[in-house]
CSV table of C-alpha atoms in Angstrom, one decimal:
chain,number,residue,atom,x,y,z
A,1,UNK,CA,0.0,0.2,-0.2
A,2,UNK,CA,1.4,3.3,-1.0
A,3,UNK,CA,1.9,6.6,1.4
A,4,UNK,CA,-1.2,7.8,0.6
A,5,UNK,CA,-3.4,5.0,1.0
A,6,UNK,CA,-1.9,4.8,4.3
A,7,UNK,CA,-2.7,8.3,5.3
A,8,UNK,CA,-6.3,7.3,4.1
A,9,UNK,CA,-6.7,4.2,6.0
A,10,UNK,CA,-5.0,6.8,9.1
A,11,UNK,CA,-8.0,9.1,8.8
A,12,UNK,CA,-11.0,7.1,8.4
A,13,UNK,CA,-10.2,5.6,12.1
A,14,UNK,CA,-12.8,2.8,11.0
A,15,UNK,CA,-14.9,2.8,14.7
A,16,UNK,CA,-12.4,4.1,16.7
A,17,UNK,CA,-10.3,1.0,15.8
A,18,UNK,CA,-7.3,2.9,17.9
A,19,UNK,CA,-5.1,-0.1,17.2
A,20,UNK,CA,-5.6,-0.8,13.8
A,21,UNK,CA,-5.4,3.8,13.7
A,22,UNK,CA,-1.5,2.6,15.7
A,23,UNK,CA,-0.6,-0.6,12.9
A,24,UNK,CA,-1.5,1.7,10.3
A,25,UNK,CA,0.9,4.8,11.5
A,26,UNK,CA,3.4,2.4,12.1
A,27,UNK,CA,3.6,0.8,8.1
A,28,UNK,CA,3.4,4.3,7.2
A,29,UNK,CA,6.5,5.2,9.2
A,30,UNK,CA,7.9,1.9,7.7
A,31,UNK,CA,7.4,2.7,4.2
A,32,UNK,CA,8.6,6.2,4.5
A,33,UNK,CA,12.2,4.7,6.0
A,34,UNK,CA,12.4,2.4,3.2
A,35,UNK,CA,11.8,5.8,0.8
A,36,UNK,CA,14.7,7.7,3.2
A,37,UNK,CA,12.1,10.0,4.3
A,38,UNK,CA,13.7,9.3,7.9
A,39,UNK,CA,12.4,12.8,9.5
A,40,UNK,CA,8.3,12.0,8.3
A,41,UNK,CA,8.7,8.2,9.5
A,42,UNK,CA,10.1,9.2,12.7
A,43,UNK,CA,6.8,11.6,13.3
A,44,UNK,CA,4.9,8.6,12.1
A,45,UNK,CA,6.3,6.7,15.1
A,46,UNK,CA,5.9,9.3,17.2
A,47,UNK,CA,2.5,8.9,17.1
A,48,UNK,CA,2.5,5.2,16.6
A,49,UNK,CA,4.5,5.3,19.7
A,50,UNK,CA,1.6,7.4,21.6
A,51,UNK,CA,-0.7,5.2,20.6
A,52,UNK,CA,0.9,2.2,22.3
A,53,UNK,CA,1.8,3.6,25.1
A,54,UNK,CA,-1.2,4.1,26.6
A,55,UNK,CA,-2.4,0.2,26.1
A,56,UNK,CA,1.0,-1.8,26.7
A,57,UNK,CA,-0.7,-4.9,26.9
A,58,UNK,CA,-1.4,-4.7,22.6
A,59,UNK,CA,0.9,-7.0,20.7
A,60,UNK,CA,1.5,-7.8,16.7
A,61,UNK,CA,1.1,-11.7,15.3
A,62,UNK,CA,4.4,-13.0,17.1
A,63,UNK,CA,3.7,-12.2,20.3
A,64,UNK,CA,5.9,-9.2,20.6
A,65,UNK,CA,4.9,-5.6,22.5
A,66,UNK,CA,3.6,-3.2,19.8
A,67,UNK,CA,5.4,-0.7,22.1
A,68,UNK,CA,8.5,-2.8,22.4
A,69,UNK,CA,8.2,-2.1,18.6
A,70,UNK,CA,7.5,1.2,18.7
A,71,UNK,CA,10.8,2.1,21.0
A,72,UNK,CA,12.8,-0.6,18.2
A,73,UNK,CA,12.2,1.9,15.5
A,74,UNK,CA,11.8,4.6,16.5
A,75,UNK,CA,15.8,3.9,18.3
A,76,UNK,CA,16.5,2.3,14.8
A,77,UNK,CA,15.2,5.9,12.5
A,78,UNK,CA,16.7,8.6,15.5
A,79,UNK,CA,20.0,6.6,15.1
A,80,UNK,CA,19.3,6.9,11.4
A,81,UNK,CA,18.5,10.8,11.4
A,82,UNK,CA,21.9,11.2,13.8
A,83,UNK,CA,24.1,9.8,11.4
A,84,UNK,CA,23.6,11.5,8.8
A,85,UNK,CA,24.3,14.9,10.9
A,86,UNK,CA,26.8,13.8,12.0
A,87,UNK,CA,28.4,13.2,8.7
A,88,UNK,CA,27.1,17.3,8.3
A,89,UNK,CA,29.7,18.6,10.8
A,90,UNK,CA,26.2,18.8,13.3
A,91,UNK,CA,27.5,17.4,16.2
A,92,UNK,CA,24.6,19.1,18.0
A,93,UNK,CA,21.5,18.3,16.5
A,94,UNK,CA,23.2,14.5,16.1
A,95,UNK,CA,23.9,14.2,20.1
A,96,UNK,CA,19.8,15.6,19.8
A,97,UNK,CA,19.1,12.5,17.9
A,98,UNK,CA,21.4,10.4,19.6
A,99,UNK,CA,20.0,10.9,23.0
A,100,UNK,CA,16.1,10.0,21.9
A,101,UNK,CA,17.3,6.9,20.1
A,102,UNK,CA,19.7,6.0,23.3
A,103,UNK,CA,16.1,6.6,25.5
A,104,UNK,CA,13.7,4.8,23.4
A,105,UNK,CA,16.3,2.2,23.6
A,106,UNK,CA,16.5,2.1,27.1
A,107,UNK,CA,13.0,1.8,27.6
A,108,UNK,CA,12.2,-0.6,24.9
A,109,UNK,CA,14.3,-3.2,28.2
A,110,UNK,CA,16.3,-4.6,26.0
A,111,UNK,CA,19.7,-4.8,27.1
A,112,UNK,CA,21.5,-5.4,23.6
A,113,UNK,CA,19.6,-2.4,22.2
A,114,UNK,CA,19.9,0.0,25.4
A,115,UNK,CA,24.1,-1.2,25.2
A,116,UNK,CA,24.0,-0.4,21.0
A,117,UNK,CA,22.6,3.2,21.9
A,118,UNK,CA,24.9,3.8,24.8
A,119,UNK,CA,27.9,2.8,22.6
A,120,UNK,CA,27.5,4.6,19.8
A,121,UNK,CA,26.2,8.1,21.9
A,122,UNK,CA,29.4,7.3,23.8
A,123,UNK,CA,31.5,7.4,20.2
A,124,UNK,CA,29.6,10.6,19.7
A,125,UNK,CA,30.2,12.7,23.2
A,126,UNK,CA,33.5,11.7,22.8
A,127,UNK,CA,34.1,13.1,19.1
A,128,UNK,CA,31.9,16.2,20.9
A,129,UNK,CA,35.3,16.4,23.2
A,130,UNK,CA,33.0,15.5,26.3
A,131,UNK,CA,35.1,12.7,27.5
A,132,UNK,CA,33.7,12.6,30.6
A,133,UNK,CA,30.1,12.1,29.6
A,134,UNK,CA,31.5,9.4,26.8
A,135,UNK,CA,33.1,7.3,29.4
A,136,UNK,CA,29.9,7.3,31.4
A,137,UNK,CA,28.1,6.0,28.0
A,138,UNK,CA,30.8,3.9,27.4
A,139,UNK,CA,31.5,2.1,30.8
A,140,UNK,CA,27.4,1.7,30.8
A,141,UNK,CA,28.0,-0.5,27.1
A,142,UNK,CA,31.1,-2.5,28.3
A,143,UNK,CA,28.8,-3.5,31.8
A,144,UNK,CA,25.9,-4.3,29.7
A,145,UNK,CA,28.1,-6.2,27.5
A,146,UNK,CA,29.6,-8.4,30.3
A,147,UNK,CA,26.3,-9.4,31.6
A,148,UNK,CA,25.5,-10.7,28.0
A,149,UNK,CA,28.7,-12.2,28.3
A,150,UNK,CA,29.6,-10.1,24.3
A,151,UNK,CA,32.9,-10.7,24.1
A,152,UNK,CA,33.0,-8.5,20.7
A,153,UNK,CA,31.4,-5.8,22.4
A,154,UNK,CA,33.8,-5.3,25.8
A,155,UNK,CA,36.5,-5.2,23.2
A,156,UNK,CA,34.7,-2.2,21.4
A,157,UNK,CA,33.7,-0.8,24.7
A,158,UNK,CA,37.7,-1.1,26.1
A,159,UNK,CA,38.8,0.2,22.6
A,160,UNK,CA,36.3,3.1,22.7
A,161,UNK,CA,36.9,3.9,26.4
A,162,UNK,CA,40.6,3.7,26.2
A,163,UNK,CA,41.0,6.4,23.3
A,164,UNK,CA,38.7,8.4,26.0
A,165,UNK,CA,40.8,7.9,28.6
A,166,UNK,CA,43.7,9.3,26.2
A,167,UNK,CA,42.5,12.2,25.4
A,168,UNK,CA,41.7,13.0,29.0
A,169,UNK,CA,45.7,12.8,29.2
A,170,UNK,CA,45.7,9.3,32.0
A,171,UNK,CA,47.6,7.1,29.5
A,172,UNK,CA,48.4,4.3,32.2
A,173,UNK,CA,44.8,4.3,32.4
A,174,UNK,CA,44.3,4.1,28.6
A,175,UNK,CA,46.8,1.5,28.4
A,176,UNK,CA,44.8,-0.4,31.2
A,177,UNK,CA,42.1,-1.0,29.0
A,178,UNK,CA,43.5,-2.1,25.8
A,179,UNK,CA,45.1,-4.4,27.7
A,180,UNK,CA,42.0,-6.1,28.6
A,181,UNK,CA,41.2,-5.1,24.9
A,182,UNK,CA,43.7,-7.2,23.7
A,183,UNK,CA,43.4,-10.1,26.2
A,184,UNK,CA,39.2,-10.7,25.4
A,185,UNK,CA,40.1,-10.6,21.6
A,186,UNK,CA,42.5,-13.7,22.3
A,187,UNK,CA,40.5,-15.5,25.1
A,188,UNK,CA,38.0,-14.8,22.4
A,189,UNK,CA,39.6,-16.2,19.2
A,190,UNK,CA,38.6,-12.8,17.3
A,191,UNK,CA,42.2,-12.3,15.1
A,192,UNK,CA,40.8,-8.8,13.3
A,193,UNK,CA,40.6,-7.3,16.9
A,194,UNK,CA,43.3,-9.1,18.4
A,195,UNK,CA,45.5,-7.5,15.8
A,196,UNK,CA,43.7,-3.6,15.8
A,197,UNK,CA,44.3,-4.4,19.8
A,198,UNK,CA,47.8,-4.7,19.5
A,199,UNK,CA,48.5,-2.3,16.9
A,200,UNK,CA,47.3,0.1,19.2
A,201,UNK,CA,48.9,-0.3,21.8
A,202,UNK,CA,51.9,-0.6,19.7
A,203,UNK,CA,50.8,2.7,18.5
A,204,UNK,CA,50.4,4.2,22.3
A,205,UNK,CA,53.9,2.2,23.5
A,206,UNK,CA,55.7,4.4,20.7
A,207,UNK,CA,54.3,7.9,21.3
A,208,UNK,CA,55.8,7.0,25.4
A,209,UNK,CA,58.8,6.5,24.0
A,210,UNK,CA,58.6,2.9,25.3
A,211,UNK,CA,60.1,1.6,21.6
A,212,UNK,CA,60.9,-2.3,22.2
A,213,UNK,CA,57.3,-2.7,23.6
A,214,UNK,CA,56.2,-0.8,20.7
A,215,UNK,CA,58.1,-3.6,18.3
A,216,UNK,CA,56.4,-6.5,20.2
A,217,UNK,CA,52.8,-5.1,19.9
A,218,UNK,CA,53.4,-4.3,15.8
A,219,UNK,CA,55.2,-7.6,15.7
A,220,UNK,CA,52.6,-9.5,16.7
A,221,UNK,CA,49.9,-7.0,14.5
A,222,UNK,CA,51.9,-7.8,11.8
A,223,UNK,CA,52.2,-11.9,12.3
A,224,UNK,CA,48.4,-11.9,12.4
A,225,UNK,CA,47.5,-9.6,9.5
A,226,UNK,CA,49.5,-12.1,7.7
A,227,UNK,CA,47.6,-14.9,8.6
A,228,UNK,CA,44.3,-13.1,7.8
A,229,UNK,CA,45.4,-12.1,4.5
A,230,UNK,CA,44.6,-8.9,5.2
A,231,UNK,CA,46.5,-6.7,3.2
A,232,UNK,CA,45.7,-3.1,4.3
A,233,UNK,CA,46.7,-3.8,8.0
A,234,UNK,CA,49.6,-6.1,6.6
A,235,UNK,CA,51.4,-3.3,5.2
A,236,UNK,CA,50.0,-0.9,8.2
A,237,UNK,CA,52.0,-2.8,11.1
A,238,UNK,CA,54.8,-3.5,8.7
A,239,UNK,CA,55.5,0.0,8.3
A,240,UNK,CA,54.6,1.0,11.9
A,241,UNK,CA,57.2,-2.1,13.2
A,242,UNK,CA,59.7,-1.0,11.4
A,243,UNK,CA,59.7,2.8,12.8
A,244,UNK,CA,59.4,0.9,16.6
A,245,UNK,CA,62.2,-1.0,15.8
A,246,UNK,CA,64.5,1.8,14.1
A,247,UNK,CA,63.7,4.7,17.1
A,248,UNK,CA,64.6,1.6,19.3
A,249,UNK,CA,67.3,1.3,17.1
A,250,UNK,CA,68.2,5.4,16.8
A,251,UNK,CA,69.1,5.0,20.9
A,252,UNK,CA,71.6,2.7,20.6
A,253,UNK,CA,73.2,4.6,17.7
A,254,UNK,CA,73.6,7.3,19.3
A,255,UNK,CA,74.6,6.8,23.0
A,256,UNK,CA,77.2,4.5,20.4
A,257,UNK,CA,78.6,7.9,19.0
A,258,UNK,CA,78.7,9.6,22.2
A,259,UNK,CA,80.6,7.4,23.6
A,260,UNK,CA,83.3,7.4,20.9
A,261,UNK,CA,85.6,4.5,21.4
A,262,UNK,CA,87.4,2.4,19.7
A,263,UNK,CA,85.1,-0.7,19.7
A,264,UNK,CA,81.7,1.8,19.0
A,265,UNK,CA,83.3,3.3,16.5
A,266,UNK,CA,84.1,-0.4,15.0
A,267,UNK,CA,80.6,-1.3,15.8
A,268,UNK,CA,78.8,1.2,13.8
A,269,UNK,CA,81.3,0.5,10.6
A,270,UNK,CA,79.6,-3.1,10.8
A,271,UNK,CA,76.2,-2.0,11.2
A,272,UNK,CA,76.7,0.3,8.0
A,273,UNK,CA,77.5,-2.9,6.4
A,274,UNK,CA,75.6,-5.3,7.1
A,275,UNK,CA,72.3,-4.1,9.5
A,276,UNK,CA,72.9,-6.2,12.1
A,277,UNK,CA,71.6,-4.4,15.3
A,278,UNK,CA,74.5,-5.7,17.5
A,279,UNK,CA,73.5,-2.6,19.8
A,280,UNK,CA,71.9,-4.6,22.1
A,281,UNK,CA,75.5,-6.5,23.2
A,282,UNK,CA,77.9,-4.9,25.7
A,283,UNK,CA,79.8,-2.7,24.9
A,284,UNK,CA,83.1,-3.8,24.9
A,285,UNK,CA,85.9,-1.6,27.3
A,286,UNK,CA,88.6,0.3,25.0
A,287,UNK,CA,92.2,-1.3,25.5
A,288,UNK,CA,94.2,0.9,26.8
A,289,UNK,CA,97.5,0.9,24.8
A,290,UNK,CA,100.2,1.3,27.6
A,291,UNK,CA,103.1,3.4,26.9
A,292,UNK,CA,106.5,1.4,25.8
A,293,UNK,CA,109.1,2.2,28.6
A,294,UNK,CA,111.9,4.0,27.4
A,295,UNK,CA,115.5,1.8,27.0
A,296,UNK,CA,117.5,1.6,29.9
A,297,UNK,CA,120.4,3.3,29.2
A,298,UNK,CA,123.6,0.7,28.3
A,299,UNK,CA,126.9,0.5,29.8
A,300,UNK,CA,130.0,0.9,27.9
A,301,UNK,CA,131.7,-2.6,27.4
A,302,UNK,CA,135.1,-2.9,28.7
A,303,UNK,CA,137.6,-3.3,26.3
A,304,UNK,CA,139.4,-6.4,26.6
A,305,UNK,CA,142.7,-6.7,28.7
A,306,UNK,CA,145.7,-7.2,26.6
A,307,UNK,CA,148.3,-9.0,27.0
A,308,UNK,CA,151.8,-7.6,28.4
A,309,UNK,CA,153.9,-9.2,25.6
A,310,UNK,CA,151.3,-7.5,22.9
A,311,UNK,CA,152.1,-4.4,24.4
A,312,UNK,CA,155.6,-4.6,24.6
A,313,UNK,CA,155.9,-5.5,21.4
A,314,UNK,CA,153.8,-3.3,19.6
A,315,UNK,CA,155.7,-0.6,21.6
A,316,UNK,CA,159.6,-1.3,20.5
A,317,UNK,CA,157.8,-1.6,16.8
A,318,UNK,CA,156.2,1.9,17.4
A,319,UNK,CA,159.6,3.5,18.4
A,320,UNK,CA,161.2,1.3,15.3
A,321,UNK,CA,159.1,3.3,12.8
A,322,UNK,CA,160.2,7.0,14.6
A,323,UNK,CA,163.9,6.2,14.3
A,324,UNK,CA,164.7,6.9,17.5
A,325,UNK,CA,165.2,3.2,19.2
A,326,UNK,CA,169.2,2.8,20.4
A,327,UNK,CA,171.8,-0.2,19.7
A,328,UNK,CA,174.6,-1.2,22.1
A,329,UNK,CA,177.9,0.7,20.8
A,330,UNK,CA,180.7,-1.1,19.3
A,331,UNK,CA,184.4,-1.9,20.4
A,332,UNK,CA,185.5,0.6,17.7
A,333,UNK,CA,183.5,3.5,19.3
């Protein structure tokens, strides 16, 4: 039936049948929602809600109360309108519609609907820079997920709460909830969520300068992404892992440059050649070269003693050469 025909059926109000009227408003709301006229759809669902709120015992053919149906329809349509307003940057109106959606979900007494509406509202307050109100709704969602043993929901709540605390500068609290997110995702075998949790933890440790921890979590995210064959996550986590390792290595490179000892310089040269990370090993103590001692002065070697006979012979020879040798007088003189 067309929207025009449905409007006619409502206006007829046959024999004052209010339940028929209520169902007609509901059908009109569904038809308008299908045609993407969400504001007009919300108006019809509001009329539907007003009628069934006065008669909460009315049920549909499945045995569910029409009041529950009205709350569910309004939750859905208010959420849709809020999302569209958010896409246009109108956060004030967005929050207004998401609050309406949350109230309808809460009134439906369906914990799943209430939790999801609370989560959406918490995210919206986070985007509006109202971390306190965001945490209020996100913690409510977390408690509902725990009650329903919804591990996927617990992970989403922990991730969002961590981001809210990070925006407030409470890094320790943020890490606490990210680690909870990581634990839940790993336990429940949610590989995609586990990779995301590891990546988030890596990012926060990298920002804190704890590059070793960052590299550990980015490595996990990379390996999980490879196992899932998720090309986008593989590229992202590969780059993040490389950056964290480079940051970690750079601290050691700088420390080696500052020490400037021979072993440090040799290690830097080796690293430039092979890129092998040897910087985590202890730095060898530089070998201190002892000065070479000066040679001791040598005592002059004494001349060898010449026998007396040789001395006399040499002396006679010298006299003969000088012509001063004497001879014995002859008898004739």
